[in-house]
XYZ file of C-alpha atoms in Angstrom:
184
model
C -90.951 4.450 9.500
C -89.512 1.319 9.896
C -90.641 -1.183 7.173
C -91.767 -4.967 8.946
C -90.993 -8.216 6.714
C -93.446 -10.374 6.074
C -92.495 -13.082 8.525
C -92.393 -10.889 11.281
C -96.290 -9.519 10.358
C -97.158 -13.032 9.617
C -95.787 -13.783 12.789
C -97.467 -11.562 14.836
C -100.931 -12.436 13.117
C -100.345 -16.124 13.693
C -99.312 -15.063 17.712
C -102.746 -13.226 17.575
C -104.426 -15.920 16.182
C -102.957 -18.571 18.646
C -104.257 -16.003 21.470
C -107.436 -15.668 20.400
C -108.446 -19.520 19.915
C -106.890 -19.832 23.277
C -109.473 -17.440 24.904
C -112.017 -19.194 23.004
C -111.128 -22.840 24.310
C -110.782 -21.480 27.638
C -114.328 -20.012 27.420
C -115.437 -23.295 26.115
C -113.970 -25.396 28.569
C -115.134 -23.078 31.278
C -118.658 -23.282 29.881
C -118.272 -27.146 29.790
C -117.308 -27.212 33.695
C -120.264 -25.003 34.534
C -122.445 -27.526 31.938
C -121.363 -30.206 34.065
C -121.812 -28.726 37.451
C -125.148 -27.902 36.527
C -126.037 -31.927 35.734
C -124.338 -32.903 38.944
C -126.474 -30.757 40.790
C -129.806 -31.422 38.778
C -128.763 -35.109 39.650
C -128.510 -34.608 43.351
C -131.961 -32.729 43.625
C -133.996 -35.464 41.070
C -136.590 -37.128 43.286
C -138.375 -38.469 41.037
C -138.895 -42.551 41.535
C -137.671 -44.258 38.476
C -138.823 -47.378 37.185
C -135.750 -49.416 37.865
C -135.736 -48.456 41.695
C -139.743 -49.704 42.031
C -141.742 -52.586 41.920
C -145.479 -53.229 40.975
C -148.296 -55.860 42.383
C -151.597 -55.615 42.111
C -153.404 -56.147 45.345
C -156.619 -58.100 46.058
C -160.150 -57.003 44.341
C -162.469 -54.419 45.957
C -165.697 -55.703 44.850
C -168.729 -53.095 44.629
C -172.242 -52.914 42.788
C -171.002 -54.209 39.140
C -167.300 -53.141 39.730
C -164.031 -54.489 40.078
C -161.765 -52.241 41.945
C -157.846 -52.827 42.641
C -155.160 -51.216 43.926
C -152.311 -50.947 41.715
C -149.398 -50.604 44.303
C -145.459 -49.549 43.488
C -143.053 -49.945 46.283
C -139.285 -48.201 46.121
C -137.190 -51.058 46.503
C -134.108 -48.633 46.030
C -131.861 -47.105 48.265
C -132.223 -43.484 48.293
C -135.801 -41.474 48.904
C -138.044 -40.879 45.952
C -141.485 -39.174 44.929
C -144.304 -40.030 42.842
C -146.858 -37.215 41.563
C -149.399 -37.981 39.557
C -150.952 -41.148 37.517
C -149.650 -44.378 37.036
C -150.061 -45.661 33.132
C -151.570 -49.090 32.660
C -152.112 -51.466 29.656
C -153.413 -55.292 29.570
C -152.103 -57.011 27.275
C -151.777 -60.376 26.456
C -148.976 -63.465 26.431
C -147.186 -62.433 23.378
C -147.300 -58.336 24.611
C -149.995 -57.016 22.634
C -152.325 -54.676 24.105
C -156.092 -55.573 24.820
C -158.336 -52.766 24.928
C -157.515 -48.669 25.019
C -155.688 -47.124 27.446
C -157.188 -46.474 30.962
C -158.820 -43.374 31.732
C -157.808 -40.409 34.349
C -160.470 -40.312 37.315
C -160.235 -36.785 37.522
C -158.849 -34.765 40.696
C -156.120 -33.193 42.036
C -152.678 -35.847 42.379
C -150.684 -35.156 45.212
C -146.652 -35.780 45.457
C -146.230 -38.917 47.751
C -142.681 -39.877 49.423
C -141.361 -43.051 49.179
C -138.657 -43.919 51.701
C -137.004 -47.719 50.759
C -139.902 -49.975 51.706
C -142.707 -47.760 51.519
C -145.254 -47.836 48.928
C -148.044 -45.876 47.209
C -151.407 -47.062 45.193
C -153.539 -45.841 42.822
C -156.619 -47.407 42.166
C -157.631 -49.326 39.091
C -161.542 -49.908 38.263
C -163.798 -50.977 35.903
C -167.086 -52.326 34.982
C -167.453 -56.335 35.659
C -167.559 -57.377 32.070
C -170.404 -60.062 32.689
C -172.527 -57.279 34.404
C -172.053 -54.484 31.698
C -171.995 -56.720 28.740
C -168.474 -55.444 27.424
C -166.426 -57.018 24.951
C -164.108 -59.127 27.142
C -160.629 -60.616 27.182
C -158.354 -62.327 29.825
C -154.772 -60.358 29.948
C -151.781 -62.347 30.765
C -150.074 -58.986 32.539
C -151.035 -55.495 33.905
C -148.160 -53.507 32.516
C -147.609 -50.131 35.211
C -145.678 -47.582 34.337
C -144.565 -44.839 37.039
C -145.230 -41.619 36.248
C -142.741 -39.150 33.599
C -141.198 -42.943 32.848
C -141.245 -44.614 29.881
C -140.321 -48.098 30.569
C -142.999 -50.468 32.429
C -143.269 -53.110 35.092
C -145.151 -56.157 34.426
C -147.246 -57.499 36.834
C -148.869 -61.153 35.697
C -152.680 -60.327 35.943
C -154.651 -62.877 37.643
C -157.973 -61.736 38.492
C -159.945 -62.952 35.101
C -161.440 -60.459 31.893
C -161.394 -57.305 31.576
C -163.283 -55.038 29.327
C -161.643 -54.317 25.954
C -164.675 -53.238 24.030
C -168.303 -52.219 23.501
C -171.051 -50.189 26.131
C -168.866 -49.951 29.325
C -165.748 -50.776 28.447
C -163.828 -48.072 30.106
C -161.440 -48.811 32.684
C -160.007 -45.801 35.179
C -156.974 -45.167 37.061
C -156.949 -42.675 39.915
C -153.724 -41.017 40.728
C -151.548 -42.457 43.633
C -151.745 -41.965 47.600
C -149.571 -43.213 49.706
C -149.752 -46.586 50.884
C -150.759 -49.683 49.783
C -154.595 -49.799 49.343
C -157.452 -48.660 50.833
């Protein structure tokens, strides 16, 4: 038997070595390629309207027996096609951004996925007791903040229509989820 030096062993280790982190970086840069194929497409099938491609008014009161009802409307002014499903959130709050009573309540039922092509527009209705009928705690918001649903950053809308209730026996204010268009 022949006897190897040590170079030549070392050699081949460090050749096998070489090889092997080869295989390895090719793996990983295969895996990155796929990684990145997979965000691309993810991208192209994301429907969802975000908040930069919308924008919120409030339309004119609904009066009814004791209640103040509005529609809370968010028109795509993008581009590209998009789809809301579910509840808008909603806080008043006042000049210097501090919020003014809790956070509105669900009016349960079942929220539907609406379509917005550019232009188009979807609602969902805000309500609450008339604070000088119920004899809530009032206060007069400067804005309506609205965010659209799975978003976290909200549009504000400068709120107009006098107090709302912020605290006491009917206080509550409810949001239903949004249908298409831009009111009832």
């Amino acid at each position: 038997m022949a006897t190897t030096s040590q170079s030549v062993r070392r050699a081949a280790l460090l050749g096998s070595a070489l090889a092997a982190l080869g295989s390895l970086t090719a793996c990983g840069t295969e895996h990155r390629a796929e990684t990145a194929a997979q965000q691309v497409s993810a991208a192209d099938t994301d429907t969802r309207c975000h908040t930069y491609e919308l924008r919120a008014f409030v339309g004119r009161m609904d009066p009814g027996a004791g209640q103040r009802n509005f529609p809370v409307v968010l028109t795509n002014v993008s581009s590209r096609t998009c789809t809301l499903h579910g509840y808008p959130g909603a806080a008043f709050v006042d000049a210097s951004g501090r919020q003014l009573g809790p956070d509105p309540k669900r009016t349960p039922g079942e929220p539907a996925t609406v379509t917005l092509a550019p232009g188009r527009s979807a609602w969902a209705g805000l309500r609450y007791a008339d604070p000088e009928v119920s004899g809530a705690h009032a206060a007069t918001p400067a804005a309506l903040l609205v965010t659209p649903p799975d978003e976290r950053k909200p549009l504000k809308v400068r709120w107009t229509a006098g107090e709302v209730p912020v605290g006491g026996n009917a206080s509550s204010v409810f949001l239903t989820a949004f249908e298409a268009g831009s009111g009832p």
